[in-house]
Coordinates of C-alpha atoms and ligand atoms in Angstrom, one line a residue:
X22 CA 135.2 -93.6 51.8
X23 CA 138.1 -92.0 53.7
X24 CA 138.1 -88.3 54.4
X25 CA 139.6 -86.5 51.5
X26 CA 143.0 -84.8 52.2
X27 CA 141.8 -81.7 50.3
X28 CA 138.2 -80.5 50.3
X29 CA 137.1 -77.4 48.4
X30 CA 133.6 -76.0 48.9
X31 CA 132.0 -73.2 47.1
X32 CA 135.4 -71.6 46.3
X33 CA 135.2 -68.2 44.7
X34 CA 137.6 -65.4 44.0
X35 CA 136.8 -62.0 42.7
X36 CA 139.2 -59.3 41.5
X37 CA 138.6 -55.6 41.3
X38 CA 139.7 -54.6 37.8
X39 CA 138.2 -51.1 38.0
X40 CA 140.0 -48.1 36.4
X41 CA 141.7 -45.7 38.9
X42 CA 139.1 -43.7 40.8
X43 CA 139.9 -40.4 39.1
X44 CA 139.4 -41.8 35.6
X45 CA 136.2 -43.5 36.8
X46 CA 134.9 -40.3 38.2
X47 CA 135.8 -38.2 35.1
X48 CA 134.5 -40.7 32.6
X49 CA 131.6 -41.9 34.9
X50 CA 132.8 -45.5 34.6
X51 CA 131.4 -48.1 37.0
X52 CA 133.6 -50.3 39.1
X53 CA 134.4 -53.6 37.4
X54 CA 135.1 -57.0 38.8
X55 CA 136.2 -60.3 37.4
X56 CA 134.8 -63.4 39.1
X57 CA 137.9 -65.5 38.3
X58 CA 136.7 -68.5 40.2
X59 CA 133.0 -69.1 40.9
X60 CA 131.5 -71.7 43.2
X61 CA 134.0 -74.5 42.8
X62 CA 133.6 -77.8 44.6
X63 CA 136.0 -80.7 44.6
X64 CA 138.0 -83.0 46.8
X65 CA 141.2 -85.0 46.5
X66 CA 141.8 -88.3 48.3
X67 CA 145.3 -88.8 49.7
X68 CA 147.8 -90.1 47.2
X69 CA 145.7 -89.1 44.2
X70 CA 145.9 -86.5 41.4
X71 CA 143.1 -84.2 40.5
X72 CA 143.9 -82.4 37.3
X73 CA 142.2 -79.1 36.4
X74 CA 142.1 -78.3 32.7
X75 CA 140.7 -75.4 30.7
X76 CA 141.7 -72.6 28.4
X77 CA 143.9 -69.7 29.4
X78 CA 142.0 -67.2 31.7
X79 CA 139.5 -69.8 33.0
X80 CA 140.8 -69.4 36.6
X81 CA 143.2 -72.3 37.0
X82 CA 146.1 -70.3 38.6
X83 CA 143.6 -68.5 40.8
X84 CA 142.4 -71.8 42.1
X85 CA 146.0 -73.0 42.7
X86 CA 147.0 -69.9 44.6
X87 CA 143.8 -69.9 46.7
X88 CA 144.2 -73.6 47.5
X89 CA 147.7 -73.2 48.9
X90 CA 146.8 -70.1 50.8
X91 CA 148.8 -67.6 48.7
X92 CA 145.5 -65.8 48.1
X93 CA 142.4 -65.3 50.1
X94 CA 139.1 -66.7 48.7
X95 CA 136.3 -64.3 48.3
X96 CA 133.8 -67.1 48.9
X97 CA 133.9 -70.6 50.2
X98 CA 136.7 -72.5 51.9
X99 CA 139.5 -74.9 51.3
X100 CA 140.1 -77.6 53.9
X101 CA 143.3 -79.6 54.2
X102 CA 143.2 -82.6 56.5
X103 CA 140.1 -81.1 58.1
X104 CA 141.6 -77.7 58.8
X105 CA 140.3 -74.5 57.0
X106 CA 143.5 -73.4 55.2
X107 CA 143.0 -69.7 55.4
X108 CA 142.1 -69.7 59.1
X109 CA 145.0 -72.0 60.0
X110 CA 147.4 -69.7 58.1
X111 CA 146.3 -66.8 60.4
X112 CA 146.9 -68.9 63.5
X113 CA 149.9 -70.2 65.5
X114 CA 149.6 -73.4 63.5
X115 CA 150.5 -71.6 60.2
X116 CA 154.1 -72.8 60.0
X117 CA 153.1 -76.5 60.6
X118 CA 150.5 -76.3 57.8
X119 CA 152.8 -74.5 55.4
X120 CA 155.2 -77.4 55.7
X121 CA 152.6 -79.8 54.5
X122 CA 151.5 -77.9 51.3
X123 CA 153.9 -76.7 48.6
X124 CA 153.4 -75.2 45.1
X125 CA 155.3 -75.6 41.9
X126 CA 155.0 -72.8 39.4
X127 CA 155.0 -72.8 35.6
X128 CA 158.2 -70.7 35.1
X129 CA 161.0 -72.2 37.2
X130 CA 163.3 -69.3 36.2
X131 CA 161.0 -66.7 37.7
X132 CA 160.5 -68.7 40.9
X133 CA 164.2 -69.4 41.5
X134 CA 166.3 -66.5 42.8
X135 CA 169.0 -66.1 40.1
X136 CA 171.6 -64.7 42.5
X137 CA 171.5 -67.7 44.8
X138 CA 173.4 -71.0 44.5
X139 CA 171.2 -74.0 44.0
X140 CA 172.2 -75.4 47.5
X141 CA 170.9 -72.2 49.2
X142 CA 167.7 -72.3 47.1
X143 CA 167.0 -75.9 48.2
X144 CA 168.1 -75.4 51.8
X145 CA 166.0 -72.3 52.3
X146 CA 162.8 -74.1 53.3
X147 CA 164.9 -76.4 55.6
X148 CA 166.2 -73.4 57.4
X149 CA 162.9 -71.5 57.4
X150 CA 161.0 -74.4 58.9
X151 CA 163.8 -75.3 61.4
X152 CA 164.3 -78.7 59.9
X153 CA 168.1 -78.9 60.3
X154 CA 169.2 -80.2 63.7
X155 CA 172.6 -78.9 62.9
X156 CA 173.5 -76.4 60.1
X157 CA 176.1 -78.8 58.8
X158 CA 173.3 -81.3 58.0
X159 CA 172.3 -79.0 55.2
X160 CA 174.9 -80.3 52.8
X161 CA 173.7 -83.8 53.1
X162 CA 170.0 -83.0 53.0
X163 CA 170.5 -80.8 49.9
X164 CA 172.5 -83.6 48.3
X165 CA 169.7 -86.1 48.9
X166 CA 167.1 -83.7 47.6
X167 CA 169.0 -83.0 44.4
X168 CA 169.6 -86.7 43.9
X169 CA 165.9 -87.5 44.4
X170 CA 165.1 -85.3 41.4
X171 CA 167.8 -86.7 39.2
X172 CA 170.4 -84.0 39.8
X173 CA 173.7 -84.3 41.7
X174 CA 175.1 -82.9 44.9
X175 CA 177.8 -81.5 42.7
X176 CA 175.2 -79.1 41.3
X177 CA 174.8 -77.4 44.6
X178 CA 177.3 -74.6 44.0
X179 CA 175.9 -73.6 40.6
X180 CA 173.4 -70.9 39.8
X181 CA 170.0 -71.3 38.1
X182 CA 171.2 -69.9 34.8
X183 CA 173.7 -72.8 34.4
X184 CA 170.8 -75.3 34.1
X185 CA 168.4 -76.1 31.3
X186 CA 164.7 -75.4 31.7
X187 CA 164.0 -79.0 32.7
X188 CA 166.8 -79.0 35.2
X189 CA 165.5 -75.8 36.7
X190 CA 162.1 -77.3 37.2
X191 CA 163.8 -80.2 38.9
X192 CA 165.4 -77.7 41.3
X193 CA 162.0 -76.2 42.1
X194 CA 160.7 -79.7 42.8
X195 CA 163.6 -80.5 45.1
X196 CA 163.0 -77.3 47.0
X197 CA 159.2 -78.0 47.2
X198 CA 160.1 -81.5 48.6
X199 CA 162.4 -80.1 51.2
X200 CA 159.7 -79.8 53.9
X201 CA 158.4 -83.3 53.1
X202 CA 155.0 -82.0 52.1
X203 CA 152.0 -84.2 51.6
X204 CA 150.3 -82.1 49.0
X205 CA 151.7 -80.4 45.9
X206 CA 149.9 -77.9 43.8
X207 CA 151.5 -77.8 40.4
X208 CA 150.5 -75.0 38.1
X209 CA 151.4 -75.8 34.5
X210 CA 154.7 -77.2 35.8
X211 CA 155.9 -78.3 32.4
X212 CA 154.2 -75.9 30.0
X213 CA 157.3 -73.8 29.5
X214 CA 159.4 -76.9 28.6
X215 CA 160.2 -78.6 25.3
X216 CA 157.9 -81.6 24.7
X217 CA 160.7 -84.2 25.1
X218 CA 161.8 -82.6 28.4
X219 CA 158.1 -82.4 29.6
X220 CA 157.7 -86.1 29.6
X221 CA 160.8 -86.6 31.7
X222 CA 159.7 -84.1 34.3
X223 CA 156.2 -85.5 34.4
X224 CA 157.5 -89.0 34.9
X225 CA 159.8 -87.8 37.7
X226 CA 156.7 -86.2 39.3
X227 CA 154.8 -89.5 39.0
X228 CA 157.7 -91.5 40.5
X229 CA 158.0 -89.0 43.4
X230 CA 154.3 -89.3 44.0
X231 CA 154.5 -93.1 44.3
X232 CA 157.6 -93.0 46.6
X233 CA 156.3 -90.4 48.9
X234 CA 152.5 -90.9 48.7
X235 CA 152.1 -87.4 47.5
X236 CA 148.7 -85.8 46.7
X237 CA 148.6 -83.6 43.6
X238 CA 146.4 -80.8 42.3
X239 CA 147.8 -80.7 38.8
X240 CA 146.9 -77.8 36.6
X241 CA 147.4 -77.7 32.8
X242 CA 145.8 -76.4 29.7
X243 CA 147.2 -79.5 27.9
X244 CA 144.9 -82.5 27.7
X245 CA 147.7 -84.9 26.7
X246 CA 149.6 -83.9 29.9
X247 CA 146.4 -84.2 32.0
X248 CA 145.8 -87.7 30.5
X249 CA 149.3 -88.7 31.5
X250 CA 149.1 -87.4 35.1
X251 CA 145.5 -87.5 36.4
X252 CA 143.4 -89.9 38.3
X253 CA 140.4 -87.5 38.2
X254 CA 139.9 -84.5 35.9
X255 CA 137.9 -81.3 36.4
X256 CA 137.2 -79.2 33.3
X257 CA 136.8 -75.5 33.9
X258 CA 135.2 -72.8 31.8
X259 CA 135.2 -69.1 32.8
X260 CA 135.8 -69.8 36.5
X261 CA 133.3 -72.6 36.9
X262 CA 133.7 -76.4 36.9
X263 CA 131.6 -77.8 34.1
X264 CA 132.5 -81.5 34.3
X265 CA 134.4 -83.6 36.9
X266 CA 135.0 -87.4 36.4
X267 CA 137.6 -90.1 36.8
X268 CA 140.1 -89.8 33.9
X269 CA 139.0 -92.9 32.0
X270 CA 135.4 -91.8 32.1
X271 CA 136.2 -88.2 31.1
X272 CA 138.3 -89.2 28.2
X273 CA 136.2 -92.2 27.2
X274 CA 132.7 -90.8 27.6
X275 CA 132.8 -87.0 28.1
X276 CA 129.3 -85.5 28.6
X277 CA 129.6 -81.7 28.7
X278 CA 129.6 -80.1 25.2
X279 CA 132.7 -78.0 26.2
X280 CA 134.6 -81.2 27.3
X281 CA 133.7 -82.8 24.0
X282 CA 134.8 -79.8 22.0
X283 CA 138.2 -79.8 23.8
X284 CA 138.7 -83.5 23.2
X285 CA 137.7 -83.3 19.6
X286 CA 140.4 -80.8 19.0
X287 CA 143.2 -83.2 20.0
X288 CA 143.6 -86.2 17.7
X289 CA 146.1 -88.3 19.7
X290 CA 144.3 -88.7 23.0
X291 CA 141.1 -90.3 21.6
X292 CA 142.1 -92.4 18.6
X293 CA 138.5 -93.3 18.0
X294 CA 137.2 -89.7 18.1
X295 CA 134.1 -88.9 16.2
X296 CA 134.3 -86.5 13.2
X297 CA 136.4 -83.8 14.7
X298 CA 135.0 -80.3 15.3
X299 CA 137.4 -77.5 15.9
X300 CA 137.2 -75.5 19.1
X301 CA 134.7 -72.9 18.0
X302 CA 134.6 -69.3 19.1
X303 CA 136.5 -67.2 21.5
X304 CA 136.4 -67.3 25.3
X305 CA 134.1 -64.3 26.3
X306 CA 135.3 -61.4 28.4
X307 CA 135.3 -62.5 32.0
X308 CA 134.3 -59.0 33.2
X309 CA 130.9 -59.5 31.7
X310 CA 130.4 -63.3 31.3
X311 CA 127.3 -64.5 29.4
X312 CA 124.3 -65.1 31.6
X313 CA 123.0 -68.6 32.4
X314 CA 125.4 -71.1 31.1
X315 CA 128.6 -69.1 30.3
X316 CA 129.3 -71.5 27.5
X317 CA 126.1 -70.9 25.6
X318 CA 127.5 -68.6 22.9
X319 CA 129.8 -71.4 21.8
X320 CA 127.5 -74.4 22.4
X321 CA 126.0 -76.4 19.6
X322 CA 123.3 -77.6 22.0
X323 CA 122.3 -74.3 23.5
X324 CA 118.5 -73.6 23.9
X325 CA 116.8 -70.6 25.4
X326 CA 117.0 -72.0 29.0
X327 CA 120.8 -72.0 28.7
X328 CA 120.8 -68.2 28.2
X329 CA 119.3 -67.3 31.5
X330 CA 119.5 -70.3 33.9
X331 CA 122.8 -71.4 35.3
X332 CA 123.0 -75.2 35.1
X333 CA 123.8 -76.9 38.4
X334 CA 126.5 -79.6 38.7
X335 CA 124.6 -83.0 38.7
X336 CA 125.6 -86.6 38.7
X337 CA 125.2 -88.4 35.4
X338 CA 126.6 -91.9 35.9
X339 CA 130.2 -91.5 37.0
X340 CA 130.4 -87.9 35.7
X341 CA 129.4 -84.7 37.4
X342 CA 128.2 -82.4 34.7
X343 CA 126.8 -78.8 34.7
X344 CA 124.6 -78.8 31.5
X345 CA 120.9 -78.5 30.9
X346 CA 121.1 -80.6 27.7
X347 CA 122.7 -83.5 29.5
X348 CA 120.2 -83.2 32.4
X349 CA 117.3 -83.2 29.9
X350 CA 118.8 -86.3 28.1
X351 CA 119.5 -84.5 24.9
X352 CA 123.3 -84.1 25.4
Ligands
ADP416 N1 145.6 -60.4 40.4 C1 144.7 -60.3 39.5 N2 144.0 -59.1 39.3 C2 143.0 -59.0 38.4 N3 142.6 -60.0 37.6 C3 143.2 -61.2 37.8 C4 144.2 -61.4 38.7 N4 144.6 -62.7 38.6 C5 143.9 -63.2 37.6 N5 143.0 -62.3 37.1 C6 141.9 -62.6 36.1 O1 141.2 -63.7 36.5 C7 140.9 -64.6 35.4 C8 141.5 -66.0 35.7 O2 143.0 -65.9 35.6 P1 143.9 -67.1 35.9 O3 143.5 -67.7 37.2 O4 145.3 -66.6 35.8 O5 143.5 -68.1 34.8 P2 144.4 -69.3 34.1 O6 145.5 -69.7 35.0 O7 143.4 -70.4 33.8 O8 144.9 -68.8 32.8 C9 141.5 -63.9 34.2 O9 140.4 -63.1 33.6 C10 142.5 -63.0 34.8 O10 142.7 -61.8 34.0
SF4_417 S1 123.8 -75.7 29.6 FE1 123.1 -75.3 27.5 S2 124.7 -73.9 26.6 FE2 125.5 -74.8 28.5 S3 126.7 -76.5 27.8 FE3 124.7 -77.3 28.3 S4 123.5 -77.2 26.4 FE4 125.3 -75.9 26.1
MG418 MG1 147.5 -69.9 34.8

């Protein structure tokens, strides 16, 4: 096996969500923390797509931001091509690393400066990273980048509000590609778009991946989108990875009770689904997650062990699964 391009070990991120100190003092409230991401391990081979899926609030965006270095991890590390991302970003090699990793956000309107012309938005990373031998090269480079995402050089003088949602996401992609990155972290890149437009943008991303040998960490709460994009899929629940497997294995023979619950809730991905069970129950409050296996209040297979002992991630055939029932052969 080759060295993975991206290797994440024991990644954790905690947020202090305490009330302001005066209120805490008057009302004798304790400090409160959310462990948004807890002990995540995964790796991504060059040219492949790992998708992370899970319900809102399970920590997906926190993983995305931590992996690209927008946020410090509280525990663990992210390695990119062997370098520890957060150390490298503090060093004189920061700029060289930042060129190689880019992020695409959910809401292209919020991530594009509305007062800038599209050509300046796309040219900014070229200028910032000193990638233009001559400033007059910008016009041609921007034209090429816009064409590569299905827009036109003629769109350069326009402003973001003159485009549709799908076109705006294409602009974000063009900008992300400007530094010729190897790795893109895509956080719900099409979740704000109409279904018909989603497919076009996803197909564009797949084509670009092929042409440029890109590696993707692709984040979505939508299993149909994940099915379309992923090579491997990680399922998250309350900050933890509960199952990780190649796509065909995860969709064909899911092992974790939570994965099964998610898959049972969508009819079109698994035509041969068993009798469908709805996704039961609410996601618990992440400030005080359930002890043991955090999924136990919603799990049809929960036993007493599940309420106090955290299940480790174990290999079960081609899946990695964190579940006592599966490990005991009753899942
Ligand atoms: N900057 C922050 N400050 C405090 N809590 C945060 C912050 N960012 C995320 N969280 C909390 O961390 C958890 C995970 O959030 P997030 O990573 O956005 O999940 P997702 O992207 O899966 O919806 C949530 O409980 C959220 O409220
Ligand atoms: S460890 Fe227990 S509660 Fe958690 S998913 Fe497995 S059976 Fe259900
Ligand atoms: Mg999110």
